[in-house]
N, CA, C and O atoms as a printed pandas DataFrame, in Angstrom:
     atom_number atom_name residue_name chain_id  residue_number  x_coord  y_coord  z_coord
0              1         N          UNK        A               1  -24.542   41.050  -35.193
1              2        CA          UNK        A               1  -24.539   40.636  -33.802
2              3         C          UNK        A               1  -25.237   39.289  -33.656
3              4         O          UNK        A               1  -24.904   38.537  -32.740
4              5         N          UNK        A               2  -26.354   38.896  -34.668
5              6        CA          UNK        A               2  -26.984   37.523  -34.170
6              7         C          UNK        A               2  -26.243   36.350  -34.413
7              8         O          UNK        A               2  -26.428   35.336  -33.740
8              9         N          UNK        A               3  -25.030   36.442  -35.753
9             10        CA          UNK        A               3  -24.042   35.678  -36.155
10            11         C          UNK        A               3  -23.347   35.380  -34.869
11            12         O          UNK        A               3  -23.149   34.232  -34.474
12            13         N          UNK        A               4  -22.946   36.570  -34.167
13            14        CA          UNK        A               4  -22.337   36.734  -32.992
14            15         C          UNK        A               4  -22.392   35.551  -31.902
15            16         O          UNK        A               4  -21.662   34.655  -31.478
16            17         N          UNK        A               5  -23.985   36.191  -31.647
17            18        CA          UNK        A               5  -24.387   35.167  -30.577
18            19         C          UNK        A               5  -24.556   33.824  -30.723
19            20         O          UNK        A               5  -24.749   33.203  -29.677
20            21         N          UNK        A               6  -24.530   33.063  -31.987
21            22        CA          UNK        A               6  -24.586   31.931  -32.453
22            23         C          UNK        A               6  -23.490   31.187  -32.416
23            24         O          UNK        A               6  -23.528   30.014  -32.047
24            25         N          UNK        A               7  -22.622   31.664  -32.715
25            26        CA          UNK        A               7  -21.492   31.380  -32.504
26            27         C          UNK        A               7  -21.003   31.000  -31.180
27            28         O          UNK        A               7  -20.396   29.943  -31.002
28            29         N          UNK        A               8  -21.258   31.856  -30.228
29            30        CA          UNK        A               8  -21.097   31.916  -28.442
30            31         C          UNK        A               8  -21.956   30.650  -27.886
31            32         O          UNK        A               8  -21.549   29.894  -27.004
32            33         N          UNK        A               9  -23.076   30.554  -28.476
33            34        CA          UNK        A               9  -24.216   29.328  -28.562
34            35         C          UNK        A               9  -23.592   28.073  -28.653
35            36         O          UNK        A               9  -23.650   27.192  -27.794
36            37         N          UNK        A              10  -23.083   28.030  -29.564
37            38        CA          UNK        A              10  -22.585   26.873  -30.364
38            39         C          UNK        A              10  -21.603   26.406  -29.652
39            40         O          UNK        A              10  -21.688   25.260  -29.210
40            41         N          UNK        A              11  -20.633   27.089  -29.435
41            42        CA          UNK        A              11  -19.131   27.236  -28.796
42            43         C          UNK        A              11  -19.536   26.960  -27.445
43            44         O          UNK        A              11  -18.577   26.535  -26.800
44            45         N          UNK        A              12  -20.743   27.051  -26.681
45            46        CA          UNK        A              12  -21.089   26.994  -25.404
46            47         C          UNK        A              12  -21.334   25.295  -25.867
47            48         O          UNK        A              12  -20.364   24.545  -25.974
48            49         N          UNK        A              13  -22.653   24.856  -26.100
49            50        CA          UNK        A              13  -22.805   23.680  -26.373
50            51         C          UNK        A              13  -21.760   22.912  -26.585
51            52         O          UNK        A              13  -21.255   22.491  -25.544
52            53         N          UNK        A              14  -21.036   22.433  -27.991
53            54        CA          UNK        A              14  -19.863   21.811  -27.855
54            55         C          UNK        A              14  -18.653   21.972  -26.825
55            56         O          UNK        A              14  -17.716   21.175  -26.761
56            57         N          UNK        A              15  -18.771   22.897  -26.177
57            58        CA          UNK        A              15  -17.522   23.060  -24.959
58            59         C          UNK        A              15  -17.861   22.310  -23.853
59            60         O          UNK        A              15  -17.016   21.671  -23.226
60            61         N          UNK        A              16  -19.430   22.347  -23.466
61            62        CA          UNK        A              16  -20.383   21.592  -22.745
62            63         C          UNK        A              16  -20.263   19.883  -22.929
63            64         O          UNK        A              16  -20.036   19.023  -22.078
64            65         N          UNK        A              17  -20.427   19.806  -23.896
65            66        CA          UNK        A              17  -20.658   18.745  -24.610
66            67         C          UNK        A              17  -19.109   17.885  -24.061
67            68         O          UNK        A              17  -19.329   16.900  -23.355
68            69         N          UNK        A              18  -17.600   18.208  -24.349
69            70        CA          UNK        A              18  -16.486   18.125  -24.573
70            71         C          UNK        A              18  -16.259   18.261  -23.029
71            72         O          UNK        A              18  -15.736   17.211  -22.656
72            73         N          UNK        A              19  -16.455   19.219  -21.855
73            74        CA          UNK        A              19  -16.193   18.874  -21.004
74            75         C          UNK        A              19  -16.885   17.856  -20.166
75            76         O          UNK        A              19  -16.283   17.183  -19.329
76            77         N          UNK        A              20  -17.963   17.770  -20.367
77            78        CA          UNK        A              20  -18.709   16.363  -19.829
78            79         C          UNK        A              20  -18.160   15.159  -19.926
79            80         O          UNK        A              20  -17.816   14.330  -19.083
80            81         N          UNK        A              21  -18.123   15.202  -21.411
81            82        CA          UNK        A              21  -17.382   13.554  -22.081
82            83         C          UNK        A              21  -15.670   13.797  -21.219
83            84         O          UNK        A              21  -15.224   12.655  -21.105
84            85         N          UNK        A              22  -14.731   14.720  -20.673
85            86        CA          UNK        A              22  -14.061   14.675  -20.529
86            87         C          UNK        A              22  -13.859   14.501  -18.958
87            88         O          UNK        A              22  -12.906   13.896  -18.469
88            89         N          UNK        A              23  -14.785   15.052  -18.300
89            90        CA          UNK        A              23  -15.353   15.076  -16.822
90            91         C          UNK        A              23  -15.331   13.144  -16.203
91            92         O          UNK        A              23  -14.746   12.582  -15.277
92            93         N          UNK        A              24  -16.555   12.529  -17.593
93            94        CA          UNK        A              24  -16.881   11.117  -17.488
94            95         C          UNK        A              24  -15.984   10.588  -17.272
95            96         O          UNK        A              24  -15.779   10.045  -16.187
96            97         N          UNK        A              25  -14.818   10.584  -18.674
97            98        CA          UNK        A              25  -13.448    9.545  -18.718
98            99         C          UNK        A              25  -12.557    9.763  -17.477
99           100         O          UNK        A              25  -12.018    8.859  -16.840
100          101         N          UNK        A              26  -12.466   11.208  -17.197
101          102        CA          UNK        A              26  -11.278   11.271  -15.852
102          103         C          UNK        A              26  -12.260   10.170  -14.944
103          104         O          UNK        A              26  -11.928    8.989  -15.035
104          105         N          UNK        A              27  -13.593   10.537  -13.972
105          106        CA          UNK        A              27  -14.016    9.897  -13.391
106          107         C          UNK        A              27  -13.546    8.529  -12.919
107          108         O          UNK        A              27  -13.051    8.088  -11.882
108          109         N          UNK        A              28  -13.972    7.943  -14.328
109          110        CA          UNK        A              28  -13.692    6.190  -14.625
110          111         C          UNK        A              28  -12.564    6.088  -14.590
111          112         O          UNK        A              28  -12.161    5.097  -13.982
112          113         N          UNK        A              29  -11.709    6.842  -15.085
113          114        CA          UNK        A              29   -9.839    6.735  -14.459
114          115         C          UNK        A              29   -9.775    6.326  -13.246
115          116         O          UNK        A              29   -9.396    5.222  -12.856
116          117         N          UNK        A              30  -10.142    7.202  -12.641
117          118        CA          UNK        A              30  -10.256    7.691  -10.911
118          119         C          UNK        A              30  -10.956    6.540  -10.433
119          120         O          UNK        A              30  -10.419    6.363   -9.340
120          121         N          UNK        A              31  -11.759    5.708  -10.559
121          122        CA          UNK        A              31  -11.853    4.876  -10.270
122          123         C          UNK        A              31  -11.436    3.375  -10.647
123          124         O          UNK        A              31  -11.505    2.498   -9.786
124          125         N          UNK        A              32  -11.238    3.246  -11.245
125          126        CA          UNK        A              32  -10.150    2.021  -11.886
126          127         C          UNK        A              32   -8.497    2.060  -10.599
127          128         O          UNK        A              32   -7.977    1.312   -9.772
128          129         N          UNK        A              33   -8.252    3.557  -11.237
129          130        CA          UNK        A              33   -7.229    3.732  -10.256
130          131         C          UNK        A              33   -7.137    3.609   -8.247
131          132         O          UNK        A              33   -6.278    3.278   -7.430
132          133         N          UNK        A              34   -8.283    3.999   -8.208
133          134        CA          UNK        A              34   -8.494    3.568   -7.046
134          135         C          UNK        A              34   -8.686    2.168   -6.708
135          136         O          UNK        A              34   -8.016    1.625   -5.831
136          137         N          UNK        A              35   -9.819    1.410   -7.557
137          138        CA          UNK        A              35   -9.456   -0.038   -6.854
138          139         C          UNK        A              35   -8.386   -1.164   -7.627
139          140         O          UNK        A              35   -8.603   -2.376   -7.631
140          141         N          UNK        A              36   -7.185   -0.510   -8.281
141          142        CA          UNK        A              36   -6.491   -1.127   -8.428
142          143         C          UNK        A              36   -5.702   -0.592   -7.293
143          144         O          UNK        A              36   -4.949   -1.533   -7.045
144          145         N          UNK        A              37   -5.401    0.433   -6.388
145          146        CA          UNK        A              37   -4.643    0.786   -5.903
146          147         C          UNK        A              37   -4.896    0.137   -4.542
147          148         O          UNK        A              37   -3.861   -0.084   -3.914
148          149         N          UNK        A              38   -6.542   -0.375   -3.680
149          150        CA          UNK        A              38   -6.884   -0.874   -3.155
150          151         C          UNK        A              38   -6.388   -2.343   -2.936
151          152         O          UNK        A              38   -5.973   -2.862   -1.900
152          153         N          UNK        A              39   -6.528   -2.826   -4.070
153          154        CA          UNK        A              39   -5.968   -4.295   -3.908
154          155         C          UNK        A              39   -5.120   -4.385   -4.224
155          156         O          UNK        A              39   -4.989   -5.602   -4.093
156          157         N          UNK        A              40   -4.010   -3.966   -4.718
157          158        CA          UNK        A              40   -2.389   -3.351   -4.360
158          159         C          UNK        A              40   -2.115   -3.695   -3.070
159          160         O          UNK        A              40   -1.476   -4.541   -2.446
160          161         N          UNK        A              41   -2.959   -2.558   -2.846
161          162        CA          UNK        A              41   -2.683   -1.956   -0.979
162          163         C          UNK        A              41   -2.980   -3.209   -0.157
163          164         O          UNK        A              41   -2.457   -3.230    0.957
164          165         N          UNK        A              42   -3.730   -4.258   -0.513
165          166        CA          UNK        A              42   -3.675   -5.659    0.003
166          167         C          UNK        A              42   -3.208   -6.487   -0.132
167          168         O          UNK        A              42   -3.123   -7.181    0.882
168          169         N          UNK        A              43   -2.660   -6.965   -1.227
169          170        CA          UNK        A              43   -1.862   -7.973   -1.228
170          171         C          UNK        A              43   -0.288   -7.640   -0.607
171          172         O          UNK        A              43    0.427   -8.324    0.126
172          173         N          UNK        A              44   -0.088   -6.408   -1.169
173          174        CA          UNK        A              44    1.361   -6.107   -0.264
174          175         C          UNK        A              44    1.014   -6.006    1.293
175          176         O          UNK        A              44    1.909   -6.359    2.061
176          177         N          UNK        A              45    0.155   -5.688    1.680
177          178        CA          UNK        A              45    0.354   -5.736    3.180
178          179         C          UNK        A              45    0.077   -7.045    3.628
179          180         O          UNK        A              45    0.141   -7.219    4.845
180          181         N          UNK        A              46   -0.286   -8.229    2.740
181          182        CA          UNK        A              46   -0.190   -9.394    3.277
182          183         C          UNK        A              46    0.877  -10.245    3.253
183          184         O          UNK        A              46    1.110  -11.210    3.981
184          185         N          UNK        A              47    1.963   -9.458    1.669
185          186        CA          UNK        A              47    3.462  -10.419    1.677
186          187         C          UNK        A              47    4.060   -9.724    2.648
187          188         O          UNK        A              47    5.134  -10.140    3.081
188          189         N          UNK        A              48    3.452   -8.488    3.192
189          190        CA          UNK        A              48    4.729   -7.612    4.402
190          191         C          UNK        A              48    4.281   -8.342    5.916
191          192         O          UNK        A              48    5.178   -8.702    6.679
192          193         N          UNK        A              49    2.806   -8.533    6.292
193          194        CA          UNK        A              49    2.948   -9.492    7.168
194          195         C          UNK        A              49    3.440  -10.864    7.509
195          196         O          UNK        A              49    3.570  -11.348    8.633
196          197         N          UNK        A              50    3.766  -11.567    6.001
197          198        CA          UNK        A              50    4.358  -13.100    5.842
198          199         C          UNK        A              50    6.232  -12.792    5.755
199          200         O          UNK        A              50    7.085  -13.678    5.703
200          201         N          UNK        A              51    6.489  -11.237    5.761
201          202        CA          UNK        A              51    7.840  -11.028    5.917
202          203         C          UNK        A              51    8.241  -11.488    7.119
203          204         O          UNK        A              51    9.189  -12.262    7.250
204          205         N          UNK        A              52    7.671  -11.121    7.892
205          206        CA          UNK        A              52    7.631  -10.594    9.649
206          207         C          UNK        A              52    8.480  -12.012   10.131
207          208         O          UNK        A              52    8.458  -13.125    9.605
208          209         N          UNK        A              53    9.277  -11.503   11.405
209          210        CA          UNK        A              53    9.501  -13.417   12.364
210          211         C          UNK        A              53    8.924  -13.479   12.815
211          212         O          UNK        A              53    8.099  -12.622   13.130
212          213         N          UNK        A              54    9.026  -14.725   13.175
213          214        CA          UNK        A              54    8.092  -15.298   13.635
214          215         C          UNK        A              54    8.771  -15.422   15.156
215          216         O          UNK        A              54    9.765  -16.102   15.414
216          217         N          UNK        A              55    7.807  -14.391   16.364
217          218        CA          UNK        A              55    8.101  -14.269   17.652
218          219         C          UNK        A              55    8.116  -15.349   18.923
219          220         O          UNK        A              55    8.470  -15.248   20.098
220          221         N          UNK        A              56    7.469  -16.606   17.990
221          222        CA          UNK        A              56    7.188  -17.621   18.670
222          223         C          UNK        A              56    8.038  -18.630   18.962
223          224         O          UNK        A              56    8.072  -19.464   19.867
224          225         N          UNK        A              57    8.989  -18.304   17.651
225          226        CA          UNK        A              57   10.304  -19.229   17.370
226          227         C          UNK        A              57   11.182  -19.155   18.882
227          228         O          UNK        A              57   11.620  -20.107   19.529
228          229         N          UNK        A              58   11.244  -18.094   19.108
229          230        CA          UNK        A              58   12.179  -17.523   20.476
230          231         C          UNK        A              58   11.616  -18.010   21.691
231          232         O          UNK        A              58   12.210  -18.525   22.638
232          233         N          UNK        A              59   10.522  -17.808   21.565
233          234        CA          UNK        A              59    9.546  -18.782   22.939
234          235         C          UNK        A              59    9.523  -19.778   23.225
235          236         O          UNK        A              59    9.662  -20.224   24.364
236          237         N          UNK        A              60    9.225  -20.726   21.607
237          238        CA          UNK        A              60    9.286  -21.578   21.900
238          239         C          UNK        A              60   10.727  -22.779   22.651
239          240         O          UNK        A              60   10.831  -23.754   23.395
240          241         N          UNK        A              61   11.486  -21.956   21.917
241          242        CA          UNK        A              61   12.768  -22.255   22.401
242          243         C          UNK        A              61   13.416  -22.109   23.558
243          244         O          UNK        A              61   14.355  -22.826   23.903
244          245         N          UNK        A              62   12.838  -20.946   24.375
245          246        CA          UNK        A              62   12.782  -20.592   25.998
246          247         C          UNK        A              62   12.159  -21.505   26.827
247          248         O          UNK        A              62   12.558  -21.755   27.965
248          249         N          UNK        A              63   11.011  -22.111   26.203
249          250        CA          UNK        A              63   10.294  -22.960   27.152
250          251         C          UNK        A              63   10.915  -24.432   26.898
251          252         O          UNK        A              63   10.790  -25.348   27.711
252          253         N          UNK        A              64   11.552  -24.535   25.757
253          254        CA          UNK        A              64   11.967  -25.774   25.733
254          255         C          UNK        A              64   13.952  -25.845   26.889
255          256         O          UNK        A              64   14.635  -26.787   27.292
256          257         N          UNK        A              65   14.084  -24.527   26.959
257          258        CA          UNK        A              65   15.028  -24.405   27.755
258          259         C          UNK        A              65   14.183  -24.493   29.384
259          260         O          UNK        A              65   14.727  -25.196   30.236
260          261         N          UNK        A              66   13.380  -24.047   29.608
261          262        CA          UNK        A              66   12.765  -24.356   31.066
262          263         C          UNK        A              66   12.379  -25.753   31.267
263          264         O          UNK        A              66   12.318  -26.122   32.439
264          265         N          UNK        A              67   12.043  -26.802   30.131
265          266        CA          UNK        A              67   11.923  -27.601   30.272
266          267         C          UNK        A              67   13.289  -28.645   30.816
267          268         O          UNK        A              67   13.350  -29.323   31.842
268          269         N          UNK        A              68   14.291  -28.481   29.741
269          270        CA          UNK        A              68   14.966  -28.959   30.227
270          271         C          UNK        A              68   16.069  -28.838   31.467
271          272         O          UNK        A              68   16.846  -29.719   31.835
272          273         N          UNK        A              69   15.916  -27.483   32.011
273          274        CA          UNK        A              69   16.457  -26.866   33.299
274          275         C          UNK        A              69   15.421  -27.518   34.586
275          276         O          UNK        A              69   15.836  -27.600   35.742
276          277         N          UNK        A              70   14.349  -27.855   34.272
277          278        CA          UNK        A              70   13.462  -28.502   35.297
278          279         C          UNK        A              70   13.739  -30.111   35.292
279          280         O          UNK        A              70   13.461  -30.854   36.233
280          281         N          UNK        A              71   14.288  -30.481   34.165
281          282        CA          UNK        A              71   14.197  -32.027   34.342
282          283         C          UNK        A              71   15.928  -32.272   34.937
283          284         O          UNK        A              71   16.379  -32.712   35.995
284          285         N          UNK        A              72   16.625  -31.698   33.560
285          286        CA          UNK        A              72   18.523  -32.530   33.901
286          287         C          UNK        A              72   19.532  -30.825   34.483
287          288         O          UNK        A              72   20.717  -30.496   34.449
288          289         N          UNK        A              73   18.230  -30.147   34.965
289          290        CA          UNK        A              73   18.989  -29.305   36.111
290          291         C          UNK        A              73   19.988  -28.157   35.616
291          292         O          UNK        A              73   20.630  -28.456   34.608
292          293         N          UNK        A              74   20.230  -26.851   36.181
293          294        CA          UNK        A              74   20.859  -25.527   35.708
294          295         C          UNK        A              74   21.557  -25.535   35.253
295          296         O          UNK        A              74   21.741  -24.482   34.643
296          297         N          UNK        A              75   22.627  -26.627   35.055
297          298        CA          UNK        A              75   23.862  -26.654   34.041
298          299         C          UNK        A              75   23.560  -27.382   32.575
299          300         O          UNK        A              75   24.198  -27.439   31.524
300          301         N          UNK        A              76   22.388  -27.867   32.977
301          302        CA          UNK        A              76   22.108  -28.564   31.206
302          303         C          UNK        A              76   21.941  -27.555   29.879
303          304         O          UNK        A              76   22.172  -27.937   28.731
304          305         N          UNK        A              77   21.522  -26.263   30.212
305          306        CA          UNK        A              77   21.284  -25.547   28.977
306          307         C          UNK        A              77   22.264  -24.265   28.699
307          308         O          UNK        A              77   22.621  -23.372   29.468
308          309         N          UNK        A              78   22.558  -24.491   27.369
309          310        CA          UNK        A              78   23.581  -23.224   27.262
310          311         C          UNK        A              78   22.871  -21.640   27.762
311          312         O          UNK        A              78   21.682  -21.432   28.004
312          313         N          UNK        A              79   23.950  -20.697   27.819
313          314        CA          UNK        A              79   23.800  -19.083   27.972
314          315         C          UNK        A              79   22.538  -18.689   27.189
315          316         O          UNK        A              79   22.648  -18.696   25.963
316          317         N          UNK        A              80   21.447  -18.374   27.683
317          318        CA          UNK        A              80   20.742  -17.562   26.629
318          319         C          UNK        A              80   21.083  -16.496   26.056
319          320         O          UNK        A              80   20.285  -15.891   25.340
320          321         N          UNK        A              81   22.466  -16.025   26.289
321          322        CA          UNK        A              81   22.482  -14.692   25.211
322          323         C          UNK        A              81   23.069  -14.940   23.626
323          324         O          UNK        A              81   23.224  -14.130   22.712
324          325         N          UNK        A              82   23.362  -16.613   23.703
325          326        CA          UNK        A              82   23.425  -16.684   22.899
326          327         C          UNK        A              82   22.109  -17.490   21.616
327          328         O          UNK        A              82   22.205  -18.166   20.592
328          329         N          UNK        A              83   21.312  -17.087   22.195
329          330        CA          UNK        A              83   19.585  -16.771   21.147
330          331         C          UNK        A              83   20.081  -16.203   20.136
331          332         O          UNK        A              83   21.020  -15.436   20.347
332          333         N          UNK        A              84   19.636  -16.390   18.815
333          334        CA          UNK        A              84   19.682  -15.320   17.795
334          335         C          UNK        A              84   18.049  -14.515   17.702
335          336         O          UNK        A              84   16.901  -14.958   17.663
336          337         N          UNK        A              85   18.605  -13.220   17.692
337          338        CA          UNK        A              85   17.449  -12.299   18.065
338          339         C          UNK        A              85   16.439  -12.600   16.670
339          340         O          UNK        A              85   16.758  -13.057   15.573
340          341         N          UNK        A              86   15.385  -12.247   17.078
341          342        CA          UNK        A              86   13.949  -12.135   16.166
342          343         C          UNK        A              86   13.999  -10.957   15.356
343          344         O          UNK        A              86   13.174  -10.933   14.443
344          345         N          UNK        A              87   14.856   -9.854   15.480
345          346        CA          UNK        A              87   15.256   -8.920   14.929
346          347         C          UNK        A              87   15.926   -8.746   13.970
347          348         O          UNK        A              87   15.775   -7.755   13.255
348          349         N          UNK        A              88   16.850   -9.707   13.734
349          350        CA          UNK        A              88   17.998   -9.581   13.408
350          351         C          UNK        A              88   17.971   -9.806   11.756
351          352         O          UNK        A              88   17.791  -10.931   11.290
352          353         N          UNK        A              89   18.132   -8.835   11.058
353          354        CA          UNK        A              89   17.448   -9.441    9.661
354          355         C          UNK        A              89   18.781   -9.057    8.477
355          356         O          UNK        A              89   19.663   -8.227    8.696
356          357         N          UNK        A              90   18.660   -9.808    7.338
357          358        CA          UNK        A              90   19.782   -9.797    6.021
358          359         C          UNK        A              90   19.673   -8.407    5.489
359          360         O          UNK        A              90   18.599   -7.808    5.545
360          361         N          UNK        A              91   20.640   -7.926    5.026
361          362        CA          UNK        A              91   20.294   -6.885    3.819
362          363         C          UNK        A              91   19.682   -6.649    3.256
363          364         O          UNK        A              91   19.258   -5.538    2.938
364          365         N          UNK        A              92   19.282   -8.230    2.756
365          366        CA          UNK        A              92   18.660   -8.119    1.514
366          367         C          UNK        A              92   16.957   -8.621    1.868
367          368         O          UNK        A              92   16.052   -8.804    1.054
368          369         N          UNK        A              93   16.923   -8.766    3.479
369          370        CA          UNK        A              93   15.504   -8.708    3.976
370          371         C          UNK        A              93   15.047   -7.296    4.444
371          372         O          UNK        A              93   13.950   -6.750    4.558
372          373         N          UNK        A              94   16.264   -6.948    4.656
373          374        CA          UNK        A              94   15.962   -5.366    4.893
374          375         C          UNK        A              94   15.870   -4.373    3.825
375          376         O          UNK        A              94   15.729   -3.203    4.179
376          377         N          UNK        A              95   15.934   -4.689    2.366
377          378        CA          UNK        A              95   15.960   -4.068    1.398
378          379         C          UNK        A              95   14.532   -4.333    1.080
379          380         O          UNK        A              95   13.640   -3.554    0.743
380          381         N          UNK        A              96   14.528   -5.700    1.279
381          382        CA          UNK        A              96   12.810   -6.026    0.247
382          383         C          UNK        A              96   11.906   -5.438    1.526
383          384         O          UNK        A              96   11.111   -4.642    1.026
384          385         N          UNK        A              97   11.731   -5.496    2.770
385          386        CA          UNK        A              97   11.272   -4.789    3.809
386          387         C          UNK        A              97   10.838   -3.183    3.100
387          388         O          UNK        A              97    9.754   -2.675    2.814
388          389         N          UNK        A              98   12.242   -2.721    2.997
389          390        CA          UNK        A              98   11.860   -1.444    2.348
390          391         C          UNK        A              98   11.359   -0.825    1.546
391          392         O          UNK        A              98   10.849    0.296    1.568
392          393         N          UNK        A              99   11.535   -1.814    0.514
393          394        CA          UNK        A              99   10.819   -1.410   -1.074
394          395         C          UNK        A              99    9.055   -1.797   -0.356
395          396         O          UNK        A              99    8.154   -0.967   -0.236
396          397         N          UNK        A             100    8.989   -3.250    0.017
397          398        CA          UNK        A             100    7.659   -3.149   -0.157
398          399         C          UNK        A             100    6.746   -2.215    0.917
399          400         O          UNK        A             100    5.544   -2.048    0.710
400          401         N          UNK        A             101    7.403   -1.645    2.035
401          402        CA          UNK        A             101    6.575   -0.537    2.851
402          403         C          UNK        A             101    6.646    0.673    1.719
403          404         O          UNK        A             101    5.587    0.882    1.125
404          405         N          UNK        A             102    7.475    1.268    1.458
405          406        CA          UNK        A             102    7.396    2.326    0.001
406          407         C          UNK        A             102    6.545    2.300   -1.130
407          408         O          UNK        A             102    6.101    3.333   -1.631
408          409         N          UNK        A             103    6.293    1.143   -1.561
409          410        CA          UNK        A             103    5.233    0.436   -2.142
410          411         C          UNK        A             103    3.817    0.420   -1.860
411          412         O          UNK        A             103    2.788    0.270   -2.520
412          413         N          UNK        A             104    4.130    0.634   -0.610
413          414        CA          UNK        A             104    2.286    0.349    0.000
414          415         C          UNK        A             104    2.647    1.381    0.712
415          416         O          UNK        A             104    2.155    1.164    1.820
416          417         N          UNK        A             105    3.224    2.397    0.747
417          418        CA          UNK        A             105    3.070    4.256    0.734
418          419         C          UNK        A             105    2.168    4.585   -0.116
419          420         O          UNK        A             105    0.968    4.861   -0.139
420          421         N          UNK        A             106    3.338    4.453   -1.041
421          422        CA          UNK        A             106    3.091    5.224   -2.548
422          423         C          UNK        A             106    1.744    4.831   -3.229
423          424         O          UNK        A             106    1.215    5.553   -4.074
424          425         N          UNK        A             107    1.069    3.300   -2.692
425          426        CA          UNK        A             107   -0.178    3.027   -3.108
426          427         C          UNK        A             107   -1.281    3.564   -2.687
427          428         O          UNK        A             107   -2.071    4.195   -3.389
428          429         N          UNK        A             108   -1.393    3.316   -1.411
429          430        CA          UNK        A             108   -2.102    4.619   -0.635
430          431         C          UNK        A             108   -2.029    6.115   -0.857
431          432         O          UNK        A             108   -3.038    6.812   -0.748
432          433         N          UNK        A             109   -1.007    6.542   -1.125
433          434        CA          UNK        A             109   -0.883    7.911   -1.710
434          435         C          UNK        A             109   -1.445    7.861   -2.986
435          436         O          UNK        A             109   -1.964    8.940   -3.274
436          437         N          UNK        A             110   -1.542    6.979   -3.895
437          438        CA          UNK        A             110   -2.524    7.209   -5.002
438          439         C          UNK        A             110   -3.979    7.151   -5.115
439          440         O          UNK        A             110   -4.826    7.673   -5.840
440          441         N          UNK        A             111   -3.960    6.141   -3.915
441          442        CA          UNK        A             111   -5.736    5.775   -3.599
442          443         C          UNK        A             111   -6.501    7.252   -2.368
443          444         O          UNK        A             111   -7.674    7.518   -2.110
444          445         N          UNK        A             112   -5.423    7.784   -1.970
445          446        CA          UNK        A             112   -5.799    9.204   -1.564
446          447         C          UNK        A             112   -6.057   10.443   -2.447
447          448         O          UNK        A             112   -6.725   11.437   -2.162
448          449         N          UNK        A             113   -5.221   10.102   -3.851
449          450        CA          UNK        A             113   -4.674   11.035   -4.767
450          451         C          UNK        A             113   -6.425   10.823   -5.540
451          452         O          UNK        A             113   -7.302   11.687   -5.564
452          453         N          UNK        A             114   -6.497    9.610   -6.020
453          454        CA          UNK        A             114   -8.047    8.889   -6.699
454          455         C          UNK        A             114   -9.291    9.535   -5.763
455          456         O          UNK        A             114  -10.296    9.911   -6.367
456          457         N          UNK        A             115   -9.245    9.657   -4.437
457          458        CA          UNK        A             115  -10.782    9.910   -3.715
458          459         C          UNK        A             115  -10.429   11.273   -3.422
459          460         O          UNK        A             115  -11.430   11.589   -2.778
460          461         N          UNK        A             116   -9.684   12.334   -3.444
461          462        CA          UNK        A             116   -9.558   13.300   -4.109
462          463         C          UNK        A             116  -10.001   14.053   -4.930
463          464         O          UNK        A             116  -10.593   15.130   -5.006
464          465         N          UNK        A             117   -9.399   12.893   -5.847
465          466        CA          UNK        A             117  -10.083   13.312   -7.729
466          467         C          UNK        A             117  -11.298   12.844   -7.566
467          468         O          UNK        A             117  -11.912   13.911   -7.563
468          469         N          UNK        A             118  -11.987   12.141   -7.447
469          470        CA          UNK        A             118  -13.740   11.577   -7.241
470          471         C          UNK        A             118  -14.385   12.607   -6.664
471          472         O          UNK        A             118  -15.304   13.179   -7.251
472          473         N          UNK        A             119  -14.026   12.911   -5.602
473          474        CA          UNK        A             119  -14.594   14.095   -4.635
474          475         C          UNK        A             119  -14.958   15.604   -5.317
475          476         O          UNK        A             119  -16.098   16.038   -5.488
476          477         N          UNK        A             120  -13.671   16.301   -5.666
477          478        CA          UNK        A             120  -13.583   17.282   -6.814
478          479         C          UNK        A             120  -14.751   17.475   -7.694
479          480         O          UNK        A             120  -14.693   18.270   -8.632
């Protein structure tokens, strides 16, 4: 029986030992992963704000239509419905639109997934 318990000893210690060192490395994962996922999560939300139109374009162009309706009078400026909307975006602006909001989902979902694992 004392062979026994030595054994259980031993097997306790090194298991100890092995989950610690294994406890540490996830940790430092978990954090790496988190502030890479952080500044991820920033730079894409700054190329997704430099996606955006620019709302001013349309304004500015309204006021330059009031301007000239005040000087050479109601028939000088064409129909405003024909504005091209601020909305109005390519395929292929609406594709990269998409990927990069999915992108800065899925990043956040990892940097939730990381303070999670830290927490634990």
């Amino acid at each position: 029986k004392d062979d026994n318990s030595k054994f259980w000893a031993t097997y306790k210690k090194v298991s100890a030992e092995y989950d610690d060192d294994f406890l540490g490395r996830a940790n430092d994962d978990m954090g790496i992963i988190l502030t890479f996922a952080g500044l991820f999560s920033a730079v894409n939300s700054t190329f997704i704000i430099g996606m955006q139109p620019n709302p001013g374009d349309t304004t500015n162009l309204l006021l330059l239509y009031l301007i000239k309706i005040s000087v050479e009078g109601p028939n000088s400026v064409p129909d405003i419905s024909t504005l091209s909307s601020s909305t109005g975006y390519s395929s292929e602006a609406a594709w990269t639109q998409t990927l990069s909001y999915a992108s800065l989902a899925l990043s956040l979902l990892a940097a939730f997934g990381a303070v999670l694992g830290k927490q634990w």
